[in-house]
Structures are given as C-alpha cells and as structure tokens.
PDB file of C-alpha atoms in Angstrom:
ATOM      1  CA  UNK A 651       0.000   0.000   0.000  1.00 38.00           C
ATOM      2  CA  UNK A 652       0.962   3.674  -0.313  1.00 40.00           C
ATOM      3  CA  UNK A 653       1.066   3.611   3.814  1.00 39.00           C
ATOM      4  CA  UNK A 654       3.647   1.120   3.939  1.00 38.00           C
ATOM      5  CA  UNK A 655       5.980   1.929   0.772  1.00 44.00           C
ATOM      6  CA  UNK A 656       5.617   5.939   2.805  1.00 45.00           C
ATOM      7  CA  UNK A 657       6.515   3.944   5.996  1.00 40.00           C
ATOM      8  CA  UNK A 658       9.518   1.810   4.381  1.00 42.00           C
ATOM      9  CA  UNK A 659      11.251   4.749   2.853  1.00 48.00           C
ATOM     10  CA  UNK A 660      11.092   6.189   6.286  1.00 52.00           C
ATOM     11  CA  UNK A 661      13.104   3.800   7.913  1.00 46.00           C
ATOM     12  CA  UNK A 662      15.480   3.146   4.952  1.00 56.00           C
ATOM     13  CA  UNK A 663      16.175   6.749   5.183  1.00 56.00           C
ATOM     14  CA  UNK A 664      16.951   6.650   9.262  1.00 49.00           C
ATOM     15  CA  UNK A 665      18.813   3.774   8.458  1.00 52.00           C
ATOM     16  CA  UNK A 666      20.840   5.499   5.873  1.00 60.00           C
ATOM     17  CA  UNK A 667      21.508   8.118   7.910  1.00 54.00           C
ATOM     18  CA  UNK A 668      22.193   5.785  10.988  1.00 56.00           C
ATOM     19  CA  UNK A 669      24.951   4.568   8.082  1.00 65.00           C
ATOM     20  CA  UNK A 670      26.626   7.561   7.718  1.00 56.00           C
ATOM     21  CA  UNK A 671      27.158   8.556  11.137  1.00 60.00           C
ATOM     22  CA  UNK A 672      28.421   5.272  12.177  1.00 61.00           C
ATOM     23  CA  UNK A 673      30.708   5.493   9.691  1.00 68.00           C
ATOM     24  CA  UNK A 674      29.504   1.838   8.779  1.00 61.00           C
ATOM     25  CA  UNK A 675      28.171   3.334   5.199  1.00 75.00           C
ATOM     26  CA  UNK A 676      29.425   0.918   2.239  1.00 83.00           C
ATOM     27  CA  UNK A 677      28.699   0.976  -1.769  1.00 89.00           C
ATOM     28  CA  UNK A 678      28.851  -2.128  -3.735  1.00 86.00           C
ATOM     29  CA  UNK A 679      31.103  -2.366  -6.787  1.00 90.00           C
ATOM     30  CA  UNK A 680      29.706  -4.850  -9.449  1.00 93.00           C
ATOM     31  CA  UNK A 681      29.439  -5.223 -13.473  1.00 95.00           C
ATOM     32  CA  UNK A 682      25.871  -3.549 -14.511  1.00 94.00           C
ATOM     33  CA  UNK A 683      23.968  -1.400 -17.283  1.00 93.00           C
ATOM     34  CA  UNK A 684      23.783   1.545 -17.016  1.00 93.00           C
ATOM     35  CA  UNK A 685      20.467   1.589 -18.641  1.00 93.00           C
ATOM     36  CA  UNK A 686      18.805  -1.206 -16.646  1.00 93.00           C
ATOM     37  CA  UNK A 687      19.114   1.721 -13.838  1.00 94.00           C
ATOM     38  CA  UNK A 688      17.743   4.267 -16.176  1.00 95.00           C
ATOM     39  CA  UNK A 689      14.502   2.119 -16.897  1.00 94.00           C
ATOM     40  CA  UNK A 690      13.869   1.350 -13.204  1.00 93.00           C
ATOM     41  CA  UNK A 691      13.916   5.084 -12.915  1.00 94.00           C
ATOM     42  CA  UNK A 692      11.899   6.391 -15.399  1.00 95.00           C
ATOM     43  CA  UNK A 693       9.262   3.897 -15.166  1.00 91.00           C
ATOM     44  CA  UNK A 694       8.419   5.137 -11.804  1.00 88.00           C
ATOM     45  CA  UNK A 695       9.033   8.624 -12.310  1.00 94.00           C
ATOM     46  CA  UNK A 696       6.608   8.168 -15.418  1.00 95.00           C
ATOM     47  CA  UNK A 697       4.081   6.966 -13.727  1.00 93.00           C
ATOM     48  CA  UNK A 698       4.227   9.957 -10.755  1.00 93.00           C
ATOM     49  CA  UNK A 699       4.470  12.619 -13.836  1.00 96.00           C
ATOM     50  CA  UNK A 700       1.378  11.413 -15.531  1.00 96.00           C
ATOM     51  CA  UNK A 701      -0.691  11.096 -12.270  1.00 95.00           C
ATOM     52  CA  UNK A 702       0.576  14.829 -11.699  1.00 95.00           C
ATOM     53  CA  UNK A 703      -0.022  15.457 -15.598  1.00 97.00           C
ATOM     54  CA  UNK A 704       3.949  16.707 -15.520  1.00 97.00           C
ATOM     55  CA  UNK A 705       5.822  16.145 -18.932  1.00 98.00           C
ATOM     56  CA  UNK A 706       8.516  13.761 -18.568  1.00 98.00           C
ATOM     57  CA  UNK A 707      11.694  12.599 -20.476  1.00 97.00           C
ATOM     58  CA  UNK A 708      14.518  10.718 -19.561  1.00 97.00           C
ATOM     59  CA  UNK A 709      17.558  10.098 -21.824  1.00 95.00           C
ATOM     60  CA  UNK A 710      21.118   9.234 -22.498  1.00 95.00           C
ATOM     61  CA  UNK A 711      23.965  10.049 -24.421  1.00 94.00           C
ATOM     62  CA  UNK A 712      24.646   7.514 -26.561  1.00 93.00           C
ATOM     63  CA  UNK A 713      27.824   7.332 -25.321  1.00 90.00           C
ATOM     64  CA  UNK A 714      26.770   6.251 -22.347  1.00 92.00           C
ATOM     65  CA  UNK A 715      26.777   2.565 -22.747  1.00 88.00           C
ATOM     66  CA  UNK A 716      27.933  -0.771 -22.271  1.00 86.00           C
ATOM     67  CA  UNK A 717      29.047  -2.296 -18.394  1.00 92.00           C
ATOM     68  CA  UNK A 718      30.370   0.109 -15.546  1.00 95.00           C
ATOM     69  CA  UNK A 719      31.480  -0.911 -12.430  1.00 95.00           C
ATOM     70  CA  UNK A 720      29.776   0.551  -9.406  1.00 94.00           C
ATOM     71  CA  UNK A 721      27.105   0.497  -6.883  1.00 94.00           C
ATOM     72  CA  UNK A 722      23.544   0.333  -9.369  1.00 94.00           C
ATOM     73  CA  UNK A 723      21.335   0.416  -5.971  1.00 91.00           C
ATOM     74  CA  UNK A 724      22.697   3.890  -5.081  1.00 91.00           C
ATOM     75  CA  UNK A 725      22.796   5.332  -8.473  1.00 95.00           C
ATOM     76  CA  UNK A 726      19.167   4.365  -8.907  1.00 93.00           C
ATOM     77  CA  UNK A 727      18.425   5.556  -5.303  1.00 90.00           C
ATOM     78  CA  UNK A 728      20.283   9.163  -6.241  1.00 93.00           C
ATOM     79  CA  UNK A 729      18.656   9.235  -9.713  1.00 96.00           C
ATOM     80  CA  UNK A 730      15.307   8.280  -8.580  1.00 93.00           C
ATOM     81  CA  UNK A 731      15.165  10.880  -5.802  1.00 91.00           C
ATOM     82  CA  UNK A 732      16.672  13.957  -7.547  1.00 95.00           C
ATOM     83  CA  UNK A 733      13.556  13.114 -10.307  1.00 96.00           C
ATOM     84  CA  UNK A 734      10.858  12.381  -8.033  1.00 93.00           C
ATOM     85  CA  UNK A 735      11.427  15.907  -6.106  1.00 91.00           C
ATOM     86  CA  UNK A 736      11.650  17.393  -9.232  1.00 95.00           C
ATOM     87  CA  UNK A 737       7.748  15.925 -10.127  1.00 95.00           C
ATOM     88  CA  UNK A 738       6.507  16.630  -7.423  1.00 92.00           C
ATOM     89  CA  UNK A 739       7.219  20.658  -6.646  1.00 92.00           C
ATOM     90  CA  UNK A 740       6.692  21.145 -10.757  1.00 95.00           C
ATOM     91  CA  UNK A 741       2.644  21.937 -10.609  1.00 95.00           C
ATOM     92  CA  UNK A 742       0.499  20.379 -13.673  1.00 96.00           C
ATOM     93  CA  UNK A 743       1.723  21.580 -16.936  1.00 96.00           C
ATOM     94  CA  UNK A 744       5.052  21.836 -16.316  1.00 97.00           C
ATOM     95  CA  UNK A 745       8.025  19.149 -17.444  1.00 97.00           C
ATOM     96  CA  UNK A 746      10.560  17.067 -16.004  1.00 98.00           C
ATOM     97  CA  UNK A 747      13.766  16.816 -18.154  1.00 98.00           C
ATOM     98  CA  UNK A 748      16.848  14.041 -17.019  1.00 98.00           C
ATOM     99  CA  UNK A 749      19.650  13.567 -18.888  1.00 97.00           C
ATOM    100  CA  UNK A 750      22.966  11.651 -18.776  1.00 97.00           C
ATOM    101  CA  UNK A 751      25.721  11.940 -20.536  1.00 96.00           C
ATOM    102  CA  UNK A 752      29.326  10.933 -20.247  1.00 95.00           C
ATOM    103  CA  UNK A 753      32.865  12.659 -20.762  1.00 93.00           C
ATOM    104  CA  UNK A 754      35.730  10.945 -21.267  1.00 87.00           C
ATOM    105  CA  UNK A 755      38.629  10.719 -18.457  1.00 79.00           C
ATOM    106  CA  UNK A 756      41.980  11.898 -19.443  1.00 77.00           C
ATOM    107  CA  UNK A 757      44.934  11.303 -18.485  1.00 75.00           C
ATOM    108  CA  UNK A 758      43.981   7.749 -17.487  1.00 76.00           C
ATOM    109  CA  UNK A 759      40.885   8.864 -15.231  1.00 87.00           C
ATOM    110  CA  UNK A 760      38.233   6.857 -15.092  1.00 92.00           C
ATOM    111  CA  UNK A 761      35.108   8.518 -17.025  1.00 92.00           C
ATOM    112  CA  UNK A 762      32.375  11.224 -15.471  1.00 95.00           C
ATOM    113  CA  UNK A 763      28.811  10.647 -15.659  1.00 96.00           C
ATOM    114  CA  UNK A 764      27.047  13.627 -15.675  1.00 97.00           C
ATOM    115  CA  UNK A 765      23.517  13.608 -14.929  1.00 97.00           C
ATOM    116  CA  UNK A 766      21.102  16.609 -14.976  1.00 98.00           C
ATOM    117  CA  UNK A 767      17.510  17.233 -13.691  1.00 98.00           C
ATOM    118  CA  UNK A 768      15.737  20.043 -14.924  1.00 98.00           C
ATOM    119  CA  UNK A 769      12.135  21.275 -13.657  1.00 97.00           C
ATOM    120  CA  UNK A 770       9.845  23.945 -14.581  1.00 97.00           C
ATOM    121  CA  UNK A 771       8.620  23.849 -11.086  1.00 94.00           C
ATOM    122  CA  UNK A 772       8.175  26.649  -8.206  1.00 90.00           C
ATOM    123  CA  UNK A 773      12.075  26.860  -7.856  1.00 91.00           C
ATOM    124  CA  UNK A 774      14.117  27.124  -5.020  1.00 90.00           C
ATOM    125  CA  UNK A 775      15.009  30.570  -3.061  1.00 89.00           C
ATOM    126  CA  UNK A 776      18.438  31.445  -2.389  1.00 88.00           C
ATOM    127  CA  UNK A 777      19.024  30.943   1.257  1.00 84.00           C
ATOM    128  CA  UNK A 778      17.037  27.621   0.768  1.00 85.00           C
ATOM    129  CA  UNK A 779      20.148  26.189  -2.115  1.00 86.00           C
ATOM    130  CA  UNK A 780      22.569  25.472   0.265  1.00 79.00           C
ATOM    131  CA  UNK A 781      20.382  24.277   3.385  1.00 84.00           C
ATOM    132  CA  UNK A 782      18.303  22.045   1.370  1.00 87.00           C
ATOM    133  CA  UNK A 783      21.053  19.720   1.954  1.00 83.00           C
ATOM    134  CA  UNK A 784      20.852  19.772   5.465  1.00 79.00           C
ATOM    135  CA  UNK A 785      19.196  16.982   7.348  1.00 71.00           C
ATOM    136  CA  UNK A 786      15.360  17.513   8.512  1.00 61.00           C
ATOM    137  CA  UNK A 787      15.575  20.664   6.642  1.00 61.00           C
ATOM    138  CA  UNK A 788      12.345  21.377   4.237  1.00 63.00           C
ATOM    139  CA  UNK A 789      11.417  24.649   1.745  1.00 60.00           C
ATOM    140  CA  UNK A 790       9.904  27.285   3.636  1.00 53.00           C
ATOM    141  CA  UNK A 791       6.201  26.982   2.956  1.00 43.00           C
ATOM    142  CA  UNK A 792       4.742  29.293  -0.173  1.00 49.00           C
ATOM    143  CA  UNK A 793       2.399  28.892  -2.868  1.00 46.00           C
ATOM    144  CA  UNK A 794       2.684  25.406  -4.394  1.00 46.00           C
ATOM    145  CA  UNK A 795       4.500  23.955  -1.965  1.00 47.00           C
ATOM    146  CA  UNK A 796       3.472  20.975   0.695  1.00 49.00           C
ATOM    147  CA  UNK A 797       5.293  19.797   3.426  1.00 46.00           C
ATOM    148  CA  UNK A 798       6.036  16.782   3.174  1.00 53.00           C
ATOM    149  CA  UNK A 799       8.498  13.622   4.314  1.00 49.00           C
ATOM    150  CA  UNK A 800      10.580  14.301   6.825  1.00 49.00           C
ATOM    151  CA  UNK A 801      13.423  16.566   4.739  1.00 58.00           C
ATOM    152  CA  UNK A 802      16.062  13.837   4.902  1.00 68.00           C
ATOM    153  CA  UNK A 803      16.212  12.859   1.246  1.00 79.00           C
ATOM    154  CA  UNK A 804      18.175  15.550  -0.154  1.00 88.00           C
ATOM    155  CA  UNK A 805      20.249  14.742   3.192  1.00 85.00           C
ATOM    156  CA  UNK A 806      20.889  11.573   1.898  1.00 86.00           C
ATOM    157  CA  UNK A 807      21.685  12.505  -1.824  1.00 89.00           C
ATOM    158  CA  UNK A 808      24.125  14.451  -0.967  1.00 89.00           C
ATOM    159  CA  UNK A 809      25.657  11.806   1.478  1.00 88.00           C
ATOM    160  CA  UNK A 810      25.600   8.928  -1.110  1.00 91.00           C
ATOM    161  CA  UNK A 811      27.463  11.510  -3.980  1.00 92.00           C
ATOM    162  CA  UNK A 812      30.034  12.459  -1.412  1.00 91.00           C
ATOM    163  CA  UNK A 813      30.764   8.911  -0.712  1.00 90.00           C
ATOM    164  CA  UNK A 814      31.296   7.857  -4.349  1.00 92.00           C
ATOM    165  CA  UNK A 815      33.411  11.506  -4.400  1.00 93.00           C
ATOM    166  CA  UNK A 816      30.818  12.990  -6.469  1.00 95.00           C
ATOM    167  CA  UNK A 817      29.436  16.362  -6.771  1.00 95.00           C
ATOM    168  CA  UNK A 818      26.032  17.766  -6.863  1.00 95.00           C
ATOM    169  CA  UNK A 819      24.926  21.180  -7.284  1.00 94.00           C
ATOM    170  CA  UNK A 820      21.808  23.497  -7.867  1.00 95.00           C
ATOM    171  CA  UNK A 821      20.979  26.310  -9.718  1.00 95.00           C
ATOM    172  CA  UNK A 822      18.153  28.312 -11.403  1.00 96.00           C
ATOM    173  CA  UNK A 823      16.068  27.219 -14.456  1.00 95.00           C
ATOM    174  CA  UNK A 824      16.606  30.714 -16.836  1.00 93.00           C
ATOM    175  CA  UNK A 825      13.140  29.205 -17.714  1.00 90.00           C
ATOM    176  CA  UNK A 826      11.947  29.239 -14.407  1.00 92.00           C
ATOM    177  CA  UNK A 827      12.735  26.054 -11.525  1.00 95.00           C
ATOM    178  CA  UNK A 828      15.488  24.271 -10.925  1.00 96.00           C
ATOM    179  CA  UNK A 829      18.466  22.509 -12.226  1.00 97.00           C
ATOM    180  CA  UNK A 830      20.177  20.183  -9.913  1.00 97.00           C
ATOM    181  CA  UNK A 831      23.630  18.505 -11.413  1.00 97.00           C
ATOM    182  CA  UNK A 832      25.197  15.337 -10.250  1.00 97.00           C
ATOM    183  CA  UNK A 833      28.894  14.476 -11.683  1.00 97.00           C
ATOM    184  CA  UNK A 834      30.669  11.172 -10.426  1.00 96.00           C
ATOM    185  CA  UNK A 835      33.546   9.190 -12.152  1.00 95.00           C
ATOM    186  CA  UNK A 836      32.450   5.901 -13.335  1.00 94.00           C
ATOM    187  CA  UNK A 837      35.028   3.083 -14.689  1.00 93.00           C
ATOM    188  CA  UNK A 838      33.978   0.541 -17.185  1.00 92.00           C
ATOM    189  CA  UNK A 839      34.048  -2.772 -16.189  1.00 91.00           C
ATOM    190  CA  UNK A 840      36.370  -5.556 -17.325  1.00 84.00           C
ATOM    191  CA  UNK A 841      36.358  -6.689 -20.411  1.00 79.00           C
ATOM    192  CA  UNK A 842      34.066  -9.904 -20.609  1.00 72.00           C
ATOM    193  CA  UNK A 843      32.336  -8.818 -17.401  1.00 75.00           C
ATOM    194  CA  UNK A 844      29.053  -9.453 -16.825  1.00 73.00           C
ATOM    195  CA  UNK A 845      26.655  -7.638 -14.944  1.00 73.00           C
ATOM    196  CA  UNK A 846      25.081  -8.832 -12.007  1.00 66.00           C
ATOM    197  CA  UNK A 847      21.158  -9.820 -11.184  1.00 61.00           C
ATOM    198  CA  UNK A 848      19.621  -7.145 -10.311  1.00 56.00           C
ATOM    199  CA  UNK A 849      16.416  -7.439  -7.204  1.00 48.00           C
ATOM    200  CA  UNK A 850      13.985  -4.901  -6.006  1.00 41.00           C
ATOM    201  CA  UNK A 851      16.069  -4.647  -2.855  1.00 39.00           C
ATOM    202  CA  UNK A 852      18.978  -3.354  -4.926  1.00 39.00           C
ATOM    203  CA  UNK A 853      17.325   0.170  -5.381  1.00 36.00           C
ATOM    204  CA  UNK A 854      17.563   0.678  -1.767  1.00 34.00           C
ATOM    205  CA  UNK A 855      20.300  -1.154   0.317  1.00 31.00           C
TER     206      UNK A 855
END
C-alpha cells in the first residue's frame, strides 16, 4: 500500500543516515547497465508525472553505454530521488527533463557521468540552495509547496554523492525552476564482465 511503501522509505532513510554517522556506510562495486538503472527510474518517475499530468523525459547520451562498475542500488536511489522531487514541486503543466551523458577521463581517469535534472517547477530561493542539503531541513512553505516527508532525502543525496566523491549542485532554471547537477567518475568494467542480477532490494540497500 501507499502507507507502507511511505513507511519503508522512512526507515530506509533513518537507516541510511544511521549509516553515515556510524561510519559503517558501504557501496557495492559490481558489473551492470547503465540503462537497466535508467529504466527502473523512469518507469516510476513516469508513472508519478502522468498522475501529476507533468511532462517527462529521460535520456542518455549515446555514449553512455555498455558495463560500468559501481554500486547500481545507489545510483538508482540518487537518480530516482533527484527526479521524483523534481515531479513533485513542478505543478500540472510543467516538465521534467533528465539527462545523462558521459565525458571521457583523461589522463587515465576513469570517465564522469554527468547527470542533470531540470524542472519547470516553483524553484528554489536562495538561502534555501545550500540548506536544502541539510538533514530535517524542508522549503519554507509558499504557494505550491506541501510539506512533506521528513526533509532527509536531499540529506541523503548528498551523502551517497560524497561517498562515491561525487558532486552535486543546484541552480536556477533561466526558464523558471530548478536545475540540480550530479557528476561522479564511473570506470567501465572488465572486459568480458558481466553484470550482475539485479532485485527490487537493490534500489535501496
């Protein structure tokens, strides 16, 4: 039921956090594609933009392809929430954009994903760009906004970038909304690798 996916999240985000603070936080580093994790994505951010009648479109550079090496749970979980915010504080009408692209290391470096998620939604002020990052912390209550969760997912973005020495950053829609940008160096896997069953579970632990 809604009730008890609401209630789940809940306590995979305390636990999350509980992760971080114990210093007991660990990512997973396994053969996958790339766009198994974009379809898990979009399917449910499709479904959340059509029930809020929100245009949205997901896609990939077509160079990024083939098998990484890296932790698909947490790229799904960072994807997935980054998206879903950005449906739900865009009102009816308005579009969802996510795309992904890849540039190519140098110097030996393994290669940066780039992925950006662009909203035509109510936008975030100033003093709130920084602090939205901060744990329990919501946007201060105005026209088209709802209060809702308990403000740690951002929290937990952030966390899960940092941890795979990733940036994210966000910044104003010229068009109006937001723009949030997530860069993180991702390696290809082995040659002849093969990428590992993926579970339900995997988007979350």
């Amino acid at each position: 039921s809604t009730n008890a996916n609401a209630l789940l999240h809940r306590v995979n985000a305390v636990l999350d956090v509980a992760s971080f603070a114990g210093g007991s936080f660990t990512l997973r580093h396994q053969p996958f594609a790339f766009d198994e994790v974009l379809a898990t994505v979009g399917a449910v951010c499709r479904s959340f933009a059509a029930e809020k009648r929100v245009a949205f479109s997901l896609a990939r550079d077509a160079t990024v392809d083939g098998i990484f090496a890296g932790d698909p749970g947490r790229i799904e979980q960072v994807l997935s929430n980054l998206a879903s915010n950005a449906v739900k504080f865009t009102p009816p009408g308005g579009a969802v954009d996510v795309r992904i692209e890849l540039l190519a290391g140098i110097g030996g470096r393994d290669p940066t994903i780039v992925c950006t998620v662009t909203d035509t939604g109510i936008g975030i002020p100033d003093d709130d760009k920084q602090r939205i990052f901060d744990p329990f912390h919501q946007l201060s209550a105005g026209e088209g906004r709802r209060q809702e969760g308990v403000g740690l997912g951002l929290y937990i973005v952030r966390n899960v970038s940092e941890q795979m020495g990733g940036t994210l950053e966000v910044t104003d829609n010229p068009m109006g909304g937001s723009v949030f940008t997530w860069r993180f160096s991702l390696p290809h896997a082995a040659p002849g690798a093969r990428r590992a069953p993926r579970s339900l579970t995997d988007c979350r632990r």
